[in-house]
């Protein structure tokens, strides 16, 4: 059994059943500090469910999830966010009526008290952070545009920015380039290669060209289990992987 001390995130023997169906089946998954892991696998393999388990949205039936060597299995979603795990869902959840600046500003963490939330001031620290993140997500020319004016890809970047401004130690993205143009995909790869400098990232993705441009290691999920794990070359050459996934 691996020693979880070396990992940022460790899932061990994790299972979850929905009405008797094992969507995740005795899964072991270890993510290093500073690693960008991509999870691939056919539809229904359990990829999104794994993220739901890590962020506390779905409770596991058995097993253990440790973050920084601390058991997070029974914590609620908000406490898991506070520990430094940020998660982006498949559909962007931004405030369409607010500007890019305002979307980033309201995502800036400013304490948990009611007073903190009501009477915050626009400090230079917040303004600097908003500008730094806007630059990273290619939206520094759009700070004053309402979010509804952005392209689909720009909205995805904005939501990533809203997570980045909270400075999570682990960022999880579910199919971030779905619906993006080829140029937007390339820029998203550039963004993730920048993001990874201070944190770990888990990305679920189908686009193999995109996966190739970002992944340190790839985990292939199939029927709620790890079918294969390793570098991109080994994964693409793996006959079992070809059969269940890449061949389609
Ligand atoms: P993927 O993201 O790999 O396409 P999912 O994790 O979304 O797969 O789903 C894995 C399986 O679990 C699917 O069969 C799905 O229908 C089922 N499932 C996921 N979430 C729930 C839920 N909350 N209730 C019941 N079944 C679910
Ligand atoms: Mg999914």
mmCIF file of C-alpha atoms and ligand atoms in Angstrom:
data_model
loop_
_atom_site.group_PDB
_atom_site.id
_atom_site.type_symbol
_atom_site.label_atom_id
_atom_site.label_comp_id
_atom_site.label_asym_id
_atom_site.label_seq_id
_atom_site.Cartn_x
_atom_site.Cartn_y
_atom_site.Cartn_z
ATOM 1 C CA UNK A 1 0.000 0.000 0.000
ATOM 2 C CA UNK A 2 1.377 3.380 -0.979
ATOM 3 C CA UNK A 3 2.179 5.911 1.724
ATOM 4 C CA UNK A 4 -0.131 8.865 1.166
ATOM 5 C CA UNK A 5 2.276 11.315 2.846
ATOM 6 C CA UNK A 6 3.999 12.111 -0.452
ATOM 7 C CA UNK A 7 0.841 13.113 -2.285
ATOM 8 C CA UNK A 8 -1.271 16.220 -2.361
ATOM 9 C CA UNK A 9 -4.358 14.093 -2.949
ATOM 10 C CA UNK A 10 -4.867 10.392 -2.283
ATOM 11 C CA UNK A 11 -8.009 8.403 -3.043
ATOM 12 C CA UNK A 12 -7.839 4.870 -1.663
ATOM 13 C CA UNK A 13 -10.334 2.068 -2.266
ATOM 14 C CA UNK A 14 -13.014 4.611 -3.105
ATOM 15 C CA UNK A 15 -16.399 3.298 -4.198
ATOM 16 C CA UNK A 16 -19.780 4.897 -4.716
ATOM 17 C CA UNK A 17 -23.013 3.197 -5.710
ATOM 18 C CA UNK A 18 -26.106 4.770 -7.195
ATOM 19 C CA UNK A 19 -29.063 2.406 -6.717
ATOM 20 C CA UNK A 20 -26.738 -0.567 -6.612
ATOM 21 C CA UNK A 21 -24.724 0.529 -9.671
ATOM 22 C CA UNK A 22 -21.050 1.064 -8.849
ATOM 23 C CA UNK A 23 -20.198 4.285 -10.675
ATOM 24 C CA UNK A 24 -16.771 4.309 -8.960
ATOM 25 C CA UNK A 25 -15.432 0.915 -8.018
ATOM 26 C CA UNK A 26 -12.524 0.506 -5.577
ATOM 27 C CA UNK A 27 -10.568 3.371 -7.098
ATOM 28 C CA UNK A 28 -7.033 4.352 -6.117
ATOM 29 C CA UNK A 29 -5.744 7.681 -7.386
ATOM 30 C CA UNK A 30 -2.718 9.693 -6.215
ATOM 31 C CA UNK A 31 -1.937 13.232 -7.348
ATOM 32 C CA UNK A 32 1.466 14.791 -6.655
ATOM 33 C CA UNK A 33 2.108 18.386 -5.688
ATOM 34 C CA UNK A 34 2.620 20.424 -8.850
ATOM 35 C CA UNK A 35 1.207 17.704 -11.089
ATOM 36 C CA UNK A 36 -1.199 18.201 -13.980
ATOM 37 C CA UNK A 37 -3.182 14.990 -14.319
ATOM 38 C CA UNK A 38 -5.649 14.370 -17.104
ATOM 39 C CA UNK A 39 -8.450 11.851 -16.635
ATOM 40 C CA UNK A 40 -9.880 10.369 -19.808
ATOM 41 C CA UNK A 41 -12.363 7.580 -20.414
ATOM 42 C CA UNK A 42 -15.583 6.777 -22.264
ATOM 43 C CA UNK A 43 -18.893 8.406 -21.319
ATOM 44 C CA UNK A 44 -20.221 7.012 -18.065
ATOM 45 C CA UNK A 45 -16.768 5.856 -16.911
ATOM 46 C CA UNK A 46 -17.193 7.769 -13.642
ATOM 47 C CA UNK A 47 -14.931 10.772 -14.368
ATOM 48 C CA UNK A 48 -17.306 13.502 -13.208
ATOM 49 C CA UNK A 49 -18.321 11.382 -10.216
ATOM 50 C CA UNK A 50 -14.662 11.239 -9.108
ATOM 51 C CA UNK A 51 -14.563 15.066 -9.042
ATOM 52 C CA UNK A 52 -17.927 15.116 -7.217
ATOM 53 C CA UNK A 53 -16.439 12.824 -4.556
ATOM 54 C CA UNK A 54 -13.277 14.903 -4.131
ATOM 55 C CA UNK A 55 -15.197 18.170 -3.743
ATOM 56 C CA UNK A 56 -17.707 16.626 -1.321
ATOM 57 C CA UNK A 57 -20.756 16.991 -3.556
ATOM 58 C CA UNK A 58 -21.272 13.218 -3.588
ATOM 59 C CA UNK A 59 -20.512 11.125 -0.507
ATOM 60 C CA UNK A 60 -18.584 7.918 -1.049
ATOM 61 C CA UNK A 61 -19.954 4.530 -0.055
ATOM 62 C CA UNK A 62 -16.532 3.332 1.141
ATOM 63 C CA UNK A 63 -12.878 4.287 1.027
ATOM 64 C CA UNK A 64 -10.809 7.306 1.954
ATOM 65 C CA UNK A 65 -9.898 10.659 0.406
ATOM 66 C CA UNK A 66 -6.941 12.548 1.857
ATOM 67 C CA UNK A 67 -5.811 16.055 0.935
ATOM 68 C CA UNK A 68 -2.441 17.154 2.305
ATOM 69 C CA UNK A 69 -2.574 13.985 4.389
ATOM 70 C CA UNK A 70 -5.807 15.066 6.045
ATOM 71 C CA UNK A 71 -8.944 12.958 5.785
ATOM 72 C CA UNK A 72 -11.575 15.013 3.922
ATOM 73 C CA UNK A 73 -14.003 12.170 3.280
ATOM 74 C CA UNK A 74 -16.685 13.462 5.609
ATOM 75 C CA UNK A 75 -16.241 17.223 5.199
ATOM 76 C CA UNK A 76 -18.903 19.325 3.508
ATOM 77 C CA UNK A 77 -18.354 21.118 0.174
ATOM 78 C CA UNK A 78 -17.686 24.538 1.719
ATOM 79 C CA UNK A 79 -15.021 23.225 4.104
ATOM 80 C CA UNK A 80 -13.306 21.417 1.232
ATOM 81 C CA UNK A 81 -13.195 24.679 -0.761
ATOM 82 C CA UNK A 82 -11.677 26.398 2.292
ATOM 83 C CA UNK A 83 -8.943 23.761 2.431
ATOM 84 C CA UNK A 84 -7.901 24.739 -1.087
ATOM 85 C CA UNK A 85 -9.770 22.595 -3.608
ATOM 86 C CA UNK A 86 -11.455 24.543 -6.418
ATOM 87 C CA UNK A 87 -13.712 22.872 -8.947
ATOM 88 C CA UNK A 88 -15.082 24.010 -12.278
ATOM 89 C CA UNK A 89 -18.216 22.370 -13.598
ATOM 90 C CA UNK A 90 -18.975 21.589 -17.229
ATOM 91 C CA UNK A 91 -21.247 24.598 -17.724
ATOM 92 C CA UNK A 92 -19.757 27.965 -16.742
ATOM 93 C CA UNK A 93 -21.379 29.632 -13.742
ATOM 94 C CA UNK A 94 -20.488 33.289 -14.066
ATOM 95 C CA UNK A 95 -22.584 36.395 -13.409
ATOM 96 C CA UNK A 96 -23.673 37.447 -16.904
ATOM 97 C CA UNK A 97 -24.783 40.966 -15.833
ATOM 98 C CA UNK A 98 -21.539 41.831 -14.070
ATOM 99 C CA UNK A 99 -18.354 42.925 -15.774
ATOM 100 C CA UNK A 100 -15.269 40.738 -16.007
ATOM 101 C CA UNK A 101 -13.701 42.894 -13.287
ATOM 102 C CA UNK A 102 -16.701 42.472 -10.994
ATOM 103 C CA UNK A 103 -16.898 38.711 -11.565
ATOM 104 C CA UNK A 104 -13.270 38.367 -10.488
ATOM 105 C CA UNK A 105 -13.661 40.846 -7.641
ATOM 106 C CA UNK A 106 -16.594 39.060 -6.004
ATOM 107 C CA UNK A 107 -14.668 35.787 -6.180
ATOM 108 C CA UNK A 108 -11.761 37.205 -4.200
ATOM 109 C CA UNK A 109 -11.775 35.507 -0.796
ATOM 110 C CA UNK A 110 -12.362 37.988 1.978
ATOM 111 C CA UNK A 111 -13.037 36.036 5.099
ATOM 112 C CA UNK A 112 -16.113 34.149 6.094
ATOM 113 C CA UNK A 113 -17.854 36.599 8.392
ATOM 114 C CA UNK A 114 -21.032 38.351 7.308
ATOM 115 C CA UNK A 115 -19.353 41.695 7.913
ATOM 116 C CA UNK A 116 -16.455 40.659 5.746
ATOM 117 C CA UNK A 117 -18.861 39.941 2.918
ATOM 118 C CA UNK A 118 -20.979 43.080 3.351
ATOM 119 C CA UNK A 119 -18.473 45.793 4.098
ATOM 120 C CA UNK A 120 -15.430 44.918 2.075
ATOM 121 C CA UNK A 121 -13.547 47.683 0.400
ATOM 122 C CA UNK A 122 -11.899 47.659 -2.981
ATOM 123 C CA UNK A 123 -8.332 47.469 -1.709
ATOM 124 C CA UNK A 124 -5.300 47.808 -3.929
ATOM 125 C CA UNK A 125 -4.540 44.163 -3.155
ATOM 126 C CA UNK A 126 -7.831 43.090 -4.742
ATOM 127 C CA UNK A 127 -7.378 45.392 -7.738
ATOM 128 C CA UNK A 128 -3.854 44.085 -8.344
ATOM 129 C CA UNK A 129 -5.003 40.493 -8.093
ATOM 130 C CA UNK A 130 -7.926 41.077 -10.475
ATOM 131 C CA UNK A 131 -5.547 42.590 -13.036
ATOM 132 C CA UNK A 132 -3.014 39.788 -12.653
ATOM 133 C CA UNK A 133 -5.641 37.086 -13.099
ATOM 134 C CA UNK A 134 -7.338 38.929 -15.991
ATOM 135 C CA UNK A 135 -3.977 39.003 -17.760
ATOM 136 C CA UNK A 136 -3.483 35.268 -17.198
ATOM 137 C CA UNK A 137 -6.914 34.418 -18.626
ATOM 138 C CA UNK A 138 -6.461 36.692 -21.689
ATOM 139 C CA UNK A 139 -9.219 39.074 -20.594
ATOM 140 C CA UNK A 140 -7.241 42.158 -19.546
ATOM 141 C CA UNK A 141 -8.729 44.111 -22.485
ATOM 142 C CA UNK A 142 -12.246 43.092 -21.412
ATOM 143 C CA UNK A 143 -12.252 44.057 -17.734
ATOM 144 C CA UNK A 144 -15.154 46.457 -18.169
ATOM 145 C CA UNK A 145 -17.223 44.308 -20.515
ATOM 146 C CA UNK A 146 -20.313 42.618 -19.129
ATOM 147 C CA UNK A 147 -19.651 38.873 -18.983
ATOM 148 C CA UNK A 148 -22.615 38.249 -21.287
ATOM 149 C CA UNK A 149 -20.657 39.886 -24.125
ATOM 150 C CA UNK A 150 -17.852 37.299 -23.935
ATOM 151 C CA UNK A 151 -17.496 34.333 -26.290
ATOM 152 C CA UNK A 152 -18.147 30.858 -24.912
ATOM 153 C CA UNK A 153 -14.402 30.257 -24.591
ATOM 154 C CA UNK A 154 -13.829 33.571 -22.813
ATOM 155 C CA UNK A 155 -16.595 32.691 -20.339
ATOM 156 C CA UNK A 156 -14.810 29.424 -19.588
ATOM 157 C CA UNK A 157 -11.578 31.354 -18.952
ATOM 158 C CA UNK A 158 -13.410 33.798 -16.722
ATOM 159 C CA UNK A 159 -14.713 30.973 -14.602
ATOM 160 C CA UNK A 160 -11.209 29.521 -14.344
ATOM 161 C CA UNK A 161 -10.053 33.003 -13.282
ATOM 162 C CA UNK A 162 -12.767 33.145 -10.614
ATOM 163 C CA UNK A 163 -11.314 29.940 -9.176
ATOM 164 C CA UNK A 164 -7.688 31.080 -9.535
ATOM 165 C CA UNK A 165 -8.304 34.261 -7.581
ATOM 166 C CA UNK A 166 -9.144 32.020 -4.611
ATOM 167 C CA UNK A 167 -5.653 30.520 -4.988
ATOM 168 C CA UNK A 168 -6.617 26.835 -4.653
ATOM 169 C CA UNK A 169 -3.858 24.300 -4.118
ATOM 170 C CA UNK A 170 -5.795 21.837 -6.278
ATOM 171 C CA UNK A 171 -7.836 22.993 -9.262
ATOM 172 C CA UNK A 172 -10.241 20.559 -10.940
ATOM 173 C CA UNK A 173 -11.680 21.228 -14.398
ATOM 174 C CA UNK A 174 -14.398 19.154 -16.061
ATOM 175 C CA UNK A 175 -14.089 19.303 -19.868
ATOM 176 C CA UNK A 176 -12.840 22.912 -19.967
ATOM 177 C CA UNK A 177 -12.319 23.105 -23.751
ATOM 178 C CA UNK A 178 -15.658 21.611 -24.831
ATOM 179 C CA UNK A 179 -17.163 23.947 -27.441
ATOM 180 C CA UNK A 180 -13.968 25.992 -27.814
ATOM 181 C CA UNK A 181 -12.346 26.919 -31.112
ATOM 182 C CA UNK A 182 -8.948 25.470 -32.023
ATOM 183 C CA UNK A 183 -7.284 28.796 -31.161
ATOM 184 C CA UNK A 184 -9.063 28.960 -27.799
ATOM 185 C CA UNK A 185 -7.971 25.395 -27.020
ATOM 186 C CA UNK A 186 -4.340 26.297 -27.672
ATOM 187 C CA UNK A 187 -4.628 29.321 -25.373
ATOM 188 C CA UNK A 188 -6.277 27.220 -22.677
ATOM 189 C CA UNK A 189 -3.326 24.811 -22.821
ATOM 190 C CA UNK A 190 -1.017 27.825 -22.443
ATOM 191 C CA UNK A 191 -3.079 29.007 -19.459
ATOM 192 C CA UNK A 192 -2.973 25.617 -17.729
ATOM 193 C CA UNK A 193 0.774 25.321 -18.252
ATOM 194 C CA UNK A 194 1.054 28.663 -16.440
ATOM 195 C CA UNK A 195 -1.470 27.792 -13.695
ATOM 196 C CA UNK A 196 0.422 24.620 -12.807
ATOM 197 C CA UNK A 197 3.435 26.568 -11.586
ATOM 198 C CA UNK A 198 1.918 27.036 -8.107
ATOM 199 C CA UNK A 199 -0.595 24.216 -7.768
ATOM 200 C CA UNK A 200 -1.880 20.822 -8.871
ATOM 201 C CA UNK A 201 -4.545 20.452 -11.525
ATOM 202 C CA UNK A 202 -6.889 17.628 -12.488
ATOM 203 C CA UNK A 203 -8.485 17.968 -15.914
ATOM 204 C CA UNK A 204 -11.139 15.725 -17.436
ATOM 205 C CA UNK A 205 -10.889 15.943 -21.197
ATOM 206 C CA UNK A 206 -11.681 14.140 -24.431
ATOM 207 C CA UNK A 207 -9.682 16.131 -26.966
ATOM 208 C CA UNK A 208 -6.484 14.079 -27.285
ATOM 209 C CA UNK A 209 -4.555 16.857 -28.981
ATOM 210 C CA UNK A 210 -5.334 19.090 -26.019
ATOM 211 C CA UNK A 211 -4.489 16.316 -23.543
ATOM 212 C CA UNK A 212 -1.124 15.847 -25.224
ATOM 213 C CA UNK A 213 -0.350 19.540 -24.844
ATOM 214 C CA UNK A 214 -0.937 19.652 -21.072
ATOM 215 C CA UNK A 215 -0.761 16.254 -19.360
ATOM 216 C CA UNK A 216 2.077 15.156 -17.138
ATOM 217 C CA UNK A 217 0.347 11.828 -16.621
ATOM 218 C CA UNK A 218 -2.932 10.419 -17.878
ATOM 219 C CA UNK A 219 -5.361 8.205 -15.990
ATOM 220 C CA UNK A 220 -7.811 6.190 -18.057
ATOM 221 C CA UNK A 221 -11.027 5.407 -16.233
ATOM 222 C CA UNK A 222 -13.283 2.613 -17.367
ATOM 223 C CA UNK A 223 -16.337 1.329 -15.480
ATOM 224 C CA UNK A 224 -15.339 3.226 -12.356
ATOM 225 C CA UNK A 225 -11.826 1.760 -12.229
ATOM 226 C CA UNK A 226 -8.362 2.771 -13.401
ATOM 227 C CA UNK A 227 -7.749 0.926 -16.662
ATOM 228 C CA UNK A 228 -4.311 2.450 -17.260
ATOM 229 C CA UNK A 229 -2.116 5.234 -15.976
ATOM 230 C CA UNK A 230 1.094 6.775 -17.265
ATOM 231 C CA UNK A 231 2.647 9.092 -19.797
ATOM 232 C CA UNK A 232 0.783 10.001 -22.973
ATOM 233 C CA UNK A 233 2.910 7.748 -25.207
ATOM 234 C CA UNK A 234 2.366 4.682 -23.048
ATOM 235 C CA UNK A 235 -1.359 5.390 -22.830
ATOM 236 C CA UNK A 236 -1.746 5.805 -26.582
ATOM 237 C CA UNK A 237 0.185 2.578 -27.212
ATOM 238 C CA UNK A 238 -1.804 0.580 -24.628
ATOM 239 C CA UNK A 239 -3.961 -1.996 -26.495
ATOM 240 C CA UNK A 240 -6.658 -2.107 -23.780
ATOM 241 C CA UNK A 241 -6.983 1.668 -23.873
ATOM 242 C CA UNK A 242 -7.235 1.605 -27.655
ATOM 243 C CA UNK A 243 -9.981 -0.943 -27.423
ATOM 244 C CA UNK A 244 -12.207 0.836 -24.878
ATOM 245 C CA UNK A 245 -11.513 4.406 -25.794
ATOM 246 C CA UNK A 246 -9.097 5.696 -28.346
ATOM 247 C CA UNK A 247 -10.344 3.444 -31.123
ATOM 248 C CA UNK A 248 -13.747 5.129 -31.113
HETATM 249 P P1 LIG B 1 -18.429 10.445 -16.968
HETATM 250 O O1 LIG B 1 -18.204 11.802 -16.397
HETATM 251 O O2 LIG B 1 -17.202 9.605 -17.017
HETATM 252 O O3 LIG B 1 -19.106 10.485 -18.306
HETATM 253 P P2 LIG B 1 -20.220 10.131 -14.713
HETATM 254 O O4 LIG B 1 -19.316 10.171 -13.555
HETATM 255 O O5 LIG B 1 -21.009 11.347 -15.007
HETATM 256 O O6 LIG B 1 -19.426 9.650 -16.012
HETATM 257 O O7 LIG B 1 -21.257 8.953 -14.525
HETATM 258 C C1 LIG B 1 -20.869 7.631 -14.205
HETATM 259 C C2 LIG B 1 -22.139 6.790 -14.043
HETATM 260 O O8 LIG B 1 -22.773 7.131 -12.820
HETATM 261 C C3 LIG B 1 -23.150 7.008 -15.143
HETATM 262 O O9 LIG B 1 -23.752 5.750 -15.412
HETATM 263 C C4 LIG B 1 -24.142 7.963 -14.506
HETATM 264 O O10 LIG B 1 -25.430 7.784 -15.065
HETATM 265 C C5 LIG B 1 -24.109 7.546 -13.050
HETATM 266 N N1 LIG B 1 -24.367 8.672 -12.125
HETATM 267 C C6 LIG B 1 -23.565 9.754 -11.950
HETATM 268 N N2 LIG B 1 -24.053 10.571 -10.999
HETATM 269 C C7 LIG B 1 -25.206 9.997 -10.557
HETATM 270 C C8 LIG B 1 -26.192 10.351 -9.569
HETATM 271 N N3 LIG B 1 -26.073 11.453 -8.834
HETATM 272 N N4 LIG B 1 -27.241 9.502 -9.408
HETATM 273 C C9 LIG B 1 -27.357 8.378 -10.129
HETATM 274 N N5 LIG B 1 -26.473 7.980 -11.063
HETATM 275 C C10 LIG B 1 -25.408 8.774 -11.286
HETATM 276 MG MG1 LIG B 2 -18.589 13.752 -17.124
#
